[in-house]
Short mmCIF file of C-alpha atoms in Angstrom, two decimals:
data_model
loop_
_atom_site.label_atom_id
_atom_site.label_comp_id
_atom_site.label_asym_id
_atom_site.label_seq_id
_atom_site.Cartn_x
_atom_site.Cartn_y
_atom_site.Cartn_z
CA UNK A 543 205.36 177.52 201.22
CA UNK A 544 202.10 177.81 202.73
CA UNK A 545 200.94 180.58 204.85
CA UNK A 546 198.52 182.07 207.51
CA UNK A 547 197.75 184.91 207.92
CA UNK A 548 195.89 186.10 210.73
CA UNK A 549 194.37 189.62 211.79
CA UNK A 550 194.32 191.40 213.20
CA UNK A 551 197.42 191.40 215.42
CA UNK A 552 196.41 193.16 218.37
CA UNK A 553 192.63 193.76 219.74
CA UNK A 554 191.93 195.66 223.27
CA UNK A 555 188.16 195.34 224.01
CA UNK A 556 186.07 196.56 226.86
CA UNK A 557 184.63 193.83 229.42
CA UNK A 558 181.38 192.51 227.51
CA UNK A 559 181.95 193.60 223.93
CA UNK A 560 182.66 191.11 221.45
CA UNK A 561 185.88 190.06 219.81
CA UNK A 562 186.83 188.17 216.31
CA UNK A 563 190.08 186.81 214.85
CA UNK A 564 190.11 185.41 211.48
CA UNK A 565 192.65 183.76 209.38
CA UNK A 566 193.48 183.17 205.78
CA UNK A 567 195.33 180.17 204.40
CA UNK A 568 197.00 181.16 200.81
CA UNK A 569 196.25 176.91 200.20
CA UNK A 570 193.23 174.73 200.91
CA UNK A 571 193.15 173.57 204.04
CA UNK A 572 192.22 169.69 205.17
CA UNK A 573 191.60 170.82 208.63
CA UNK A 574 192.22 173.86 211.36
CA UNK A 575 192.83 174.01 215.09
CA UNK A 576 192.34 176.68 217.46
CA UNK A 577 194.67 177.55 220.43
CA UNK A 578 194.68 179.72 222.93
CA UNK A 579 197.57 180.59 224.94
CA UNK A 580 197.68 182.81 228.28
CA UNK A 581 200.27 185.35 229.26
CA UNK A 582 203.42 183.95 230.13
CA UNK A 583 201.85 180.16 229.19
CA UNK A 584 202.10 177.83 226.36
CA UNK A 585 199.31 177.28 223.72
CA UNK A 586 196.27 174.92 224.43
CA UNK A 587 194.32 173.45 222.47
CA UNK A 588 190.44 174.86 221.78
CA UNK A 589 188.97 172.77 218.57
CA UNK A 590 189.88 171.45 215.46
CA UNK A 591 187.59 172.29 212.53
CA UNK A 592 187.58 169.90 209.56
CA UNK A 593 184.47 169.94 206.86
CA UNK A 594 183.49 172.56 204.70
CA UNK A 595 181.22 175.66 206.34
CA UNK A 596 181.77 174.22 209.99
CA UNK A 597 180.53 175.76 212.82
CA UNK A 598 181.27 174.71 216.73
CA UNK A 599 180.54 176.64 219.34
CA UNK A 600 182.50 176.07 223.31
CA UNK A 601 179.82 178.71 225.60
CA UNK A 602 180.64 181.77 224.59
CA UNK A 603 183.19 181.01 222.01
CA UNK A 604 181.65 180.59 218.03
CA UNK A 605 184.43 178.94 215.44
CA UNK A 606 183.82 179.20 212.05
CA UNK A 607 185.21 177.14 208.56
CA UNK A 608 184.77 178.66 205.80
CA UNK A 609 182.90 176.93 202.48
CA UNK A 610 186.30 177.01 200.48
CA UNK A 611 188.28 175.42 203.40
CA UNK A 612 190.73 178.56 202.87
CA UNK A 613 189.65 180.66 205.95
CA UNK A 614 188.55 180.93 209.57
CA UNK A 615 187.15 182.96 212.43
CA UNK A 616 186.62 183.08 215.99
CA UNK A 617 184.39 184.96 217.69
CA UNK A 618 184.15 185.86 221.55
CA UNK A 619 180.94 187.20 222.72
CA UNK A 620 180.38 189.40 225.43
CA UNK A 621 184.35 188.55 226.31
CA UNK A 622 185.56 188.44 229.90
CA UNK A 623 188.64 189.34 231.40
CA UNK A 624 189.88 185.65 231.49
CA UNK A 625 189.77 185.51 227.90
CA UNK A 626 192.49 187.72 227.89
CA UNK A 627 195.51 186.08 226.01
CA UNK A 628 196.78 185.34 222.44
CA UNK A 629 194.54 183.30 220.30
CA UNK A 630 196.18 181.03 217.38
CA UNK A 631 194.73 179.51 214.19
CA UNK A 632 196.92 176.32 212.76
CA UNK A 633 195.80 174.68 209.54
CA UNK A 634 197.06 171.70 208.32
CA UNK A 635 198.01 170.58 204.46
CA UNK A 636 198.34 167.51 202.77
CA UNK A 637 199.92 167.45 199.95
CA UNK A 638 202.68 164.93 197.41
CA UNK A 639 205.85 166.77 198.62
CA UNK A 640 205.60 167.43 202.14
CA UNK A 641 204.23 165.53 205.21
CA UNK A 642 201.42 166.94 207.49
CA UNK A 643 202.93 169.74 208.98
CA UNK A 644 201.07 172.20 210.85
CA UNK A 645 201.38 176.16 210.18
CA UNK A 646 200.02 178.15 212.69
CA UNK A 647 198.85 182.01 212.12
CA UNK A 648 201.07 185.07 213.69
CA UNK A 649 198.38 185.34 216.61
CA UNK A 650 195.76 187.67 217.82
CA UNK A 651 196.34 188.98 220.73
CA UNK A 652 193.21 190.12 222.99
CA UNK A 653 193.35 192.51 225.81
CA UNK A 654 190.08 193.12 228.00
CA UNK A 655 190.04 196.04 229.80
CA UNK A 656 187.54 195.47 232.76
CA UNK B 426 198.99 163.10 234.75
CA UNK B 427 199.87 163.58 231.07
CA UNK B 428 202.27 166.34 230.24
CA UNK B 429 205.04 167.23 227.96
CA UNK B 430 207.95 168.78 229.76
CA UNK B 431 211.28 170.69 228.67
CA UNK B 432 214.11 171.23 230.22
CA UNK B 433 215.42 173.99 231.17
CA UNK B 434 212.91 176.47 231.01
CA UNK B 435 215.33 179.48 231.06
CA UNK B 436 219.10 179.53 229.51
CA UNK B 437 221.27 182.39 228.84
CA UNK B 438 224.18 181.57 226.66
CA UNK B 439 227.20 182.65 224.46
CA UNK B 440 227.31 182.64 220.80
CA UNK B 441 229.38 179.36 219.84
CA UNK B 442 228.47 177.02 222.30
CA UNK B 443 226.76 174.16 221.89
CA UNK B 444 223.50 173.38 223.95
CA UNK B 445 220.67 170.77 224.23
CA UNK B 446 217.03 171.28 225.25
CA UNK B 447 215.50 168.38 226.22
CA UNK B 448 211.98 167.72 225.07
CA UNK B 449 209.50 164.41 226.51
CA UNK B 450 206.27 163.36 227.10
CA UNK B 451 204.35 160.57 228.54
CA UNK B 452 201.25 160.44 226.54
CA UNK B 453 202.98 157.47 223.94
CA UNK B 454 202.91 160.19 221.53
CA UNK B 455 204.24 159.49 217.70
CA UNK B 456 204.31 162.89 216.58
CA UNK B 457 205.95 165.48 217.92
CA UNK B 458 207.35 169.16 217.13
CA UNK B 459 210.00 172.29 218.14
CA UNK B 460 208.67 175.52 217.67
CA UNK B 461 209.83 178.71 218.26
CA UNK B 462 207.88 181.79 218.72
CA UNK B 463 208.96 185.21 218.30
CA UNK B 464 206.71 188.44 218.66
CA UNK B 465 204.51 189.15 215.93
CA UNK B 466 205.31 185.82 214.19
CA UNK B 467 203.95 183.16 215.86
CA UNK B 468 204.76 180.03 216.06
CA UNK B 469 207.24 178.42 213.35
CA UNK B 470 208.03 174.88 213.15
CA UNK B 471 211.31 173.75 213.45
CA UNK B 472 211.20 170.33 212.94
CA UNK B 473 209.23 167.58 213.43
CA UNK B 474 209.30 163.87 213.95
CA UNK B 475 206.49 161.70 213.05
CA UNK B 476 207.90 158.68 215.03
CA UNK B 477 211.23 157.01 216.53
CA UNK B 478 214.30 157.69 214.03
CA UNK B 479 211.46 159.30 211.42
CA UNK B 480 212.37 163.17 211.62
CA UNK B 481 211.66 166.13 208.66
CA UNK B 482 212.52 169.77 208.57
CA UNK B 483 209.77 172.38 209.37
CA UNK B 484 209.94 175.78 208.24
CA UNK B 485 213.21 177.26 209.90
CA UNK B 486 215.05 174.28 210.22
CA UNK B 487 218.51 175.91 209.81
CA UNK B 488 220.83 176.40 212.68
CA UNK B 489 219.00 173.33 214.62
CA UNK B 490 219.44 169.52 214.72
CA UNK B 491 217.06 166.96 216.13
CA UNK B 492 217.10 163.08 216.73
CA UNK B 493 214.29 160.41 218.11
CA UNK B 494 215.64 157.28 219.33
CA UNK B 495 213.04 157.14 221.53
CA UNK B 496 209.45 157.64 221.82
CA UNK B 497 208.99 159.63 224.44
CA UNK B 498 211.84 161.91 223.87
CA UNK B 499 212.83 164.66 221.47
CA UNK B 500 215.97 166.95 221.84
CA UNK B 501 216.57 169.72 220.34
CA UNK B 502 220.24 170.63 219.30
CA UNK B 503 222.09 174.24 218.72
CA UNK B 504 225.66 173.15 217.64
CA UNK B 505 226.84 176.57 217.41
CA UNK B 506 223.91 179.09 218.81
CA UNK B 507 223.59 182.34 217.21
CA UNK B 508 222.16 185.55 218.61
CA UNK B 509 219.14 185.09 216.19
CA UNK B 510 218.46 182.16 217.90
CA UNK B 511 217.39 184.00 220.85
CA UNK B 512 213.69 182.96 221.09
CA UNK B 513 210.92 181.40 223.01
CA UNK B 514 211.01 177.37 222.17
CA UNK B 515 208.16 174.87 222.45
CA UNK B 516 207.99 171.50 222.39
CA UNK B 517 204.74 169.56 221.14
CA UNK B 518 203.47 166.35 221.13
CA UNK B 519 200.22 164.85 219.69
CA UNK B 520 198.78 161.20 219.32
CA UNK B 521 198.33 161.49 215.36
CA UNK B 522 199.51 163.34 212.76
CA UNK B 523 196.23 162.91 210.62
CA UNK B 524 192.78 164.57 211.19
CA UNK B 525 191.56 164.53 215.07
CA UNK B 526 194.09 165.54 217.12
CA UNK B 527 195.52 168.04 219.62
CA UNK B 528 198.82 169.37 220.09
CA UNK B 529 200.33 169.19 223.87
CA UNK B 530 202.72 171.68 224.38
CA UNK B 531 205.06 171.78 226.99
CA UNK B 532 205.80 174.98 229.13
CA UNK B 533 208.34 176.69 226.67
CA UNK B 534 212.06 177.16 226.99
CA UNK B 535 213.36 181.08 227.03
CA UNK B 536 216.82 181.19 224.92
CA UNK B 537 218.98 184.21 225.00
CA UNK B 538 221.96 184.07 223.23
CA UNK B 539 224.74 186.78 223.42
#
């Protein structure tokens, strides 16, 4: 089936410095979303990517597509302590034998120390 | 205020016995998901239902049943809960299952199974 993988797992930073998460789909992907979800919280939606070499940025948050629809990043600059949390990738397939199901990455999770 | 909400939030059970957690939204949502999310692997779908009595099997399906007689509403079923099943479980709902839009989750149910 398809799969995302997502790295890395775990990422403590420093107050200020940057931070990136990137995922891999093993299949082309029509779209991916971006959650983030705090400690002890559920996931929340960020953005959905969807054409080929996208780029959207939310203030200090960049999110990347890449040219083969196959991989992602996110990148956090100059992070702050509420960014702490776990950050998700989810990409979505179509394809003949299954419906549009949504498989979401293994998670990054970020820890800022202040 | 839109929301998805579960219920309960916390349950400790025994191995054997069967349970319910109650999943529904108010948005009018077609789609919606279970997921459960277990350290270092994210969040797997369970199943999914892309509208009333329209359900599919997501990636780790077995164990769980679901039904959708109704829009708003989506249980989830453990006929005969197994320790494995101990996990954190969300519930998600979104307008669409095609390329624009969000997931809603609600605030997660903690399962522990003995």
């Amino acid at each position: 089936g398809q799969q995302v993988m997502q790295i890395p797992q775990y990422q403590h930073v420093q107050e200020g410095e940057d931070f990136t998460t990137y995922c891999n789909s093993s299949t082309t992907l029509s779209n991916i979303q971006w959650y983030k979800q705090r400690p002890g919280g559920h996931p929340v939606f960020l953005i959905q990517l969807v054409k080929s070499g996208e780029v959207k940025k939310q203030k200090r948050l960049t999110f990347q597509f890449g040219e083969a629809k196959k991989n992602s990043s996110l990148h956090i600059t100059a992070t702050q302590t509420t960014d702490v949390g776990t950050y998700f990738c989810a990409g979505r397939i179509f394809s003949s034998g299954s419906a549009r199901q949504l498989t979401f990455g293994s998670g990054t999770q970020l820890t800022v120390l202040p | 205020e839109a929301q998805v909400t579960q219920n309960p939030r916390y349950l400790i059970t025994v191995t054997g016995k069967k349970l319910t957690v109650t999943c529904s939204q108010n948005m009018n949502h077609e789609y919606m998901s279970w997921y459960r999310q277990d350290p270092g692997l994210g969040l797997r779908q369970i199943y999914y239902s892309m509208n009333v009595e329209v359900t599919d099997k997501g990636d780790v399906p077995e164990g769980y049943k679901v039904s959708r007689k109704e829009k708003r509403n989506f249980p989830l079923i453990l006929e005969s809960p197994s320790p494995n099943q101990t996990s954190l479980y969300f519930c998600a709902s979104s307008s669409r299952t095609g390329f624009t839009y969000e997931q809603y989750f609600g605030p997660g149910t903690r399962l522990t199974v003995t």
